[in-house]
mmCIF file of C-alpha atoms in Angstrom:
data_model
loop_
_atom_site.group_PDB
_atom_site.id
_atom_site.type_symbol
_atom_site.label_atom_id
_atom_site.label_comp_id
_atom_site.label_asym_id
_atom_site.label_seq_id
_atom_site.Cartn_x
_atom_site.Cartn_y
_atom_site.Cartn_z
ATOM 1 C CA ALA A 28 25.988 142.332 153.983
ATOM 2 C CA VAL A 29 29.209 140.346 152.484
ATOM 3 C CA VAL A 30 27.718 137.199 153.511
ATOM 4 C CA VAL A 31 24.378 138.334 151.571
ATOM 5 C CA ALA A 32 27.026 139.374 149.315
ATOM 6 C CA GLY A 33 28.759 136.338 149.021
ATOM 7 C CA TRP A 34 25.647 134.578 148.431
ATOM 8 C CA LEU A 35 24.196 136.890 145.740
ATOM 9 C CA VAL A 36 27.559 136.677 143.646
ATOM 10 C CA GLU A 37 27.559 132.473 144.246
ATOM 11 C CA ALA A 38 23.929 132.649 142.821
ATOM 12 C CA LYS A 39 23.638 135.330 140.204
ATOM 13 C CA GLN A 40 27.488 133.343 138.456
ATOM 14 C CA SER A 41 25.379 131.548 136.444
ATOM 15 C CA VAL A 42 23.219 134.314 134.406
ATOM 16 C CA VAL A 43 27.105 136.275 133.234
ATOM 17 C CA GLU A 44 28.632 132.948 132.785
ATOM 18 C CA ASN A 45 25.455 132.378 131.229
ATOM 19 C CA ILE A 46 24.484 136.067 129.489
ATOM 20 C CA ALA A 47 28.609 136.302 128.037
ATOM 21 C CA PRO A 48 28.087 134.306 125.145
ATOM 22 C CA VAL A 49 24.898 134.712 124.266
ATOM 23 C CA LEU A 50 26.305 138.871 124.037
ATOM 24 C CA THR A 51 29.332 137.881 122.543
ATOM 25 C CA ARG A 52 27.806 135.619 120.039
ATOM 26 C CA LEU A 53 25.383 138.173 118.743
ATOM 27 C CA PHE A 54 27.519 141.433 118.128
ATOM 28 C CA THR A 55 30.345 139.978 117.332
ATOM 29 C CA PRO A 56 28.509 139.764 113.752
ATOM 30 C CA LEU A 57 26.562 142.854 113.261
ATOM 31 C CA PHE A 58 30.137 144.613 115.102
ATOM 32 C CA THR A 59 32.279 142.926 112.102
ATOM 33 C CA ALA A 60 29.636 144.647 109.309
ATOM 34 C CA ALA A 61 29.508 147.439 111.080
ATOM 35 C CA LEU A 62 33.204 148.089 111.043
ATOM 36 C CA LEU A 63 33.287 146.343 107.836
ATOM 37 C CA ALA A 64 30.802 148.625 106.007
ATOM 38 C CA PHE A 65 32.722 151.065 107.496
ATOM 39 C CA LEU A 66 36.019 150.023 105.870
ATOM 40 C CA VAL A 67 34.274 149.539 102.692
ATOM 41 C CA ALA A 68 32.750 153.236 102.288
ATOM 42 C CA LEU A 69 36.060 155.004 103.935
ATOM 43 C CA GLY A 70 37.878 152.398 99.646
ATOM 44 C CA LEU A 71 35.787 153.946 97.373
ATOM 45 C CA THR A 72 35.222 157.672 98.916
ATOM 46 C CA SER A 73 38.940 157.515 99.531
ATOM 47 C CA ALA A 74 38.262 160.366 101.843
ATOM 48 C CA GLY A 75 40.449 159.021 104.668
ATOM 49 C CA ILE A 76 39.582 159.639 108.103
ATOM 50 C CA ASP A 77 39.470 162.843 108.469
ATOM 51 C CA VAL A 78 37.401 163.338 111.660
ATOM 52 C CA GLU A 79 36.984 165.923 115.068
ATOM 53 C CA ARG A 80 38.002 165.220 117.729
ATOM 54 C CA LYS A 81 35.153 163.736 119.332
ATOM 55 C CA ALA A 82 35.064 160.907 115.932
ATOM 56 C CA LEU A 83 38.369 159.856 117.866
ATOM 57 C CA ILE A 84 37.674 158.935 120.886
ATOM 58 C CA LEU A 85 34.431 157.270 119.749
ATOM 59 C CA PHE A 86 36.761 155.164 117.482
ATOM 60 C CA ASP A 87 38.551 154.018 120.101
ATOM 61 C CA LEU A 88 36.137 153.426 122.233
ATOM 62 C CA LEU A 89 35.065 150.945 119.810
ATOM 63 C CA LEU A 90 38.281 149.114 119.806
ATOM 64 C CA VAL A 91 37.812 148.894 123.542
ATOM 65 C CA VAL A 92 34.579 147.337 122.699
ATOM 66 C CA VAL A 93 35.663 144.903 120.054
ATOM 67 C CA LEU A 94 38.653 143.993 122.181
ATOM 68 C CA GLY A 95 36.127 143.672 124.801
ATOM 69 C CA LEU A 96 34.362 141.285 122.922
ATOM 70 C CA LEU A 97 37.570 139.121 121.741
ATOM 71 C CA LEU A 98 38.215 138.716 125.429
ATOM 72 C CA TYR A 99 34.278 137.786 126.057
ATOM 73 C CA SER A 100 34.691 134.807 123.747
ATOM 74 C CA ILE A 101 38.187 133.705 125.165
ATOM 75 C CA SER A 102 37.046 133.019 127.586
ATOM 76 C CA ALA A 103 33.700 131.493 126.604
ATOM 77 C CA ARG A 104 35.052 129.557 124.256
ATOM 78 C CA ASP A 105 35.503 125.724 124.567
ATOM 79 C CA PRO A 106 39.191 125.400 124.797
ATOM 80 C CA LEU A 107 39.301 121.532 122.766
ATOM 81 C CA ALA A 108 36.320 123.241 119.693
ATOM 82 C CA PRO A 109 37.827 123.252 116.619
ATOM 83 C CA PRO A 110 37.911 126.425 114.826
ATOM 84 C CA GLY A 111 34.552 127.535 113.446
ATOM 85 C CA LEU A 112 32.533 129.709 110.886
ATOM 86 C CA PHE A 113 32.615 131.847 114.307
ATOM 87 C CA ASP A 114 36.384 132.069 114.474
ATOM 88 C CA LYS A 115 36.826 133.180 111.464
ATOM 89 C CA LEU A 116 34.060 135.918 112.299
ATOM 90 C CA GLN A 117 36.590 136.761 115.177
ATOM 91 C CA LEU A 118 39.295 136.584 112.429
ATOM 92 C CA ALA A 119 37.072 139.870 110.395
ATOM 93 C CA LEU A 120 36.855 141.201 113.114
ATOM 94 C CA VAL A 121 40.432 141.933 114.633
ATOM 95 C CA VAL A 122 41.445 142.468 111.183
ATOM 96 C CA SER A 123 39.211 145.515 110.012
ATOM 97 C CA ALA A 124 39.306 146.639 113.619
ATOM 98 C CA LEU A 125 43.484 146.815 113.266
ATOM 99 C CA VAL A 126 42.631 149.046 109.461
ATOM 100 C CA ILE A 127 40.504 150.839 111.835
ATOM 101 C CA ASP A 128 43.301 151.950 114.744
ATOM 102 C CA MET A 129 46.257 152.625 111.957
ATOM 103 C CA LEU A 130 43.839 154.829 109.928
ATOM 104 C CA VAL A 131 43.485 156.594 114.361
ATOM 105 C CA LEU A 132 46.789 156.288 114.398
ATOM 106 C CA LEU A 133 47.591 157.739 110.827
ATOM 107 C CA GLU A 134 44.714 160.451 112.251
ATOM 108 C CA ILE A 135 47.353 161.242 116.145
ATOM 109 C CA THR A 136 50.324 161.461 114.312
ATOM 110 C CA GLY A 137 49.657 164.020 111.705
ATOM 111 C CA ARG A 138 47.645 166.478 114.341
ATOM 112 C CA ILE A 139 50.328 165.580 116.166
ATOM 113 C CA THR A 140 52.632 167.068 113.637
ATOM 114 C CA GLU A 141 50.404 170.089 112.371
ATOM 115 C CA TYR A 142 49.160 170.926 115.663
ATOM 116 C CA GLY A 143 52.286 170.180 118.504
ATOM 117 C CA THR A 144 51.376 167.545 121.540
ATOM 118 C CA THR A 145 49.387 167.247 124.198
ATOM 119 C CA PRO A 146 48.114 165.295 126.832
ATOM 120 C CA ASN A 147 45.801 164.408 125.331
ATOM 121 C CA LYS A 148 46.516 163.527 122.055
ATOM 122 C CA ALA A 149 49.845 161.998 123.728
ATOM 123 C CA ALA A 150 47.909 159.841 125.685
ATOM 124 C CA ALA A 151 45.925 159.158 122.622
ATOM 125 C CA LEU A 152 48.142 157.959 120.450
ATOM 126 C CA GLY A 153 49.924 155.333 123.634
ATOM 127 C CA GLU A 154 46.973 153.668 123.936
ATOM 128 C CA ASN A 155 45.904 153.496 120.349
ATOM 129 C CA ALA A 156 49.886 151.702 119.463
ATOM 130 C CA ILE A 157 49.279 149.379 122.939
ATOM 131 C CA LEU A 158 45.476 148.348 121.494
ATOM 132 C CA LEU A 159 48.046 148.069 117.238
ATOM 133 C CA ALA A 160 50.189 145.680 118.822
ATOM 134 C CA ASN A 161 47.887 143.394 120.974
ATOM 135 C CA LEU A 162 44.765 143.231 118.452
ATOM 136 C CA ALA A 163 48.190 142.347 115.369
ATOM 137 C CA TRP A 164 49.105 139.290 117.344
ATOM 138 C CA SER A 165 45.906 138.699 118.499
ATOM 139 C CA ALA A 166 45.110 138.720 114.680
ATOM 140 C CA TRP A 167 47.846 136.655 113.907
ATOM 141 C CA LEU A 168 47.491 134.157 116.325
ATOM 142 C CA VAL A 169 43.140 134.594 115.887
ATOM 143 C CA LEU A 170 44.353 133.425 111.856
ATOM 144 C CA GLY A 171 46.756 130.449 113.300
ATOM 145 C CA LEU A 172 44.143 129.398 115.100
ATOM 146 C CA VAL A 173 41.183 129.387 112.053
ATOM 147 C CA ARG A 174 44.110 127.391 109.749
ATOM 148 C CA ARG A 175 44.936 125.043 112.523
ATOM 149 C CA HIS A 176 48.205 126.182 113.045
ATOM 150 C CA THR A 177 47.866 127.843 116.473
ATOM 151 C CA PRO A 178 46.057 126.506 120.113
ATOM 152 C CA PHE A 179 44.111 127.888 120.953
ATOM 153 C CA ALA A 180 45.998 128.525 123.956
ATOM 154 C CA ALA A 181 47.831 130.692 123.014
ATOM 155 C CA LEU A 182 45.650 133.405 122.323
ATOM 156 C CA GLU A 183 44.801 133.091 125.885
ATOM 157 C CA ARG A 184 47.746 133.716 127.262
ATOM 158 C CA TRP A 185 48.341 136.421 125.330
ATOM 159 C CA GLN A 186 45.163 138.189 125.939
ATOM 160 C CA THR A 187 46.342 137.472 129.957
ATOM 161 C CA ALA A 188 49.835 138.500 129.537
ATOM 162 C CA TYR A 189 48.863 142.074 127.665
ATOM 163 C CA LEU A 190 46.546 142.939 130.120
ATOM 164 C CA PRO A 191 49.702 144.213 132.424
ATOM 165 C CA VAL A 192 50.585 146.527 129.391
ATOM 166 C CA TYR A 193 47.468 148.169 129.691
ATOM 167 C CA ALA A 194 47.571 148.978 133.328
ATOM 168 C CA ALA A 195 50.673 150.128 132.852
ATOM 169 C CA TRP A 196 50.184 152.694 130.077
ATOM 170 C CA ALA A 197 47.476 153.835 132.510
ATOM 171 C CA TRP A 198 49.984 154.979 135.564
ATOM 172 C CA ILE A 199 52.277 156.820 132.570
ATOM 173 C CA VAL A 200 49.381 158.466 132.330
ATOM 174 C CA VAL A 201 48.182 159.295 135.974
ATOM 175 C CA LEU A 202 52.107 159.524 137.170
ATOM 176 C CA ILE A 203 54.398 160.033 134.668
ATOM 177 C CA PHE A 204 51.702 163.141 132.041
ATOM 178 C CA PRO A 205 51.299 165.537 134.909
ATOM 179 C CA PRO A 206 54.794 166.179 135.247
ATOM 180 C CA LEU A 207 55.713 166.241 131.561
ATOM 181 C CA PHE A 208 53.179 168.123 130.885
ATOM 182 C CA ASN A 209 53.917 170.601 133.450
ATOM 183 C CA TYR A 210 50.011 169.395 135.227
ATOM 184 C CA LEU A 211 51.730 170.002 138.411
#
């Protein structure tokens, strides 16, 4: 079974390597358009994000998908290629996700202020703060890449170095939250 699994991974590796860039090129423009349309609608209505808890969870999932698209594009990009239109599209995607993350953070903070802290709210607040830091620095690096001031390797290093932050937050939620919120 191990030999067959190894063979399958080796045989199908090129399929995964070829499909990831295609999916990234397909979904990045769609997600960018959707996020920008949402922000424009939000600006026109000036209502803010006053939504139910389930919608906030969906926003968090959306932000994770944006981060996934960014990671896929980084892994699929030729490090020596000059910046192009897709890099500008990536910048628009990351900046729009950054703005949405700030709005979600404001909403979560408002809910904590109004209703108090719960484990779910604290976990969501931490996750969004971590996403905010990652998206903010990623936006800065992609802007530098587009303006030809920052090498592509800096963006790769940043994303690689930031992955342990997500792992640390997951460990905090799993190990510290139960005693902190009396769930032992």
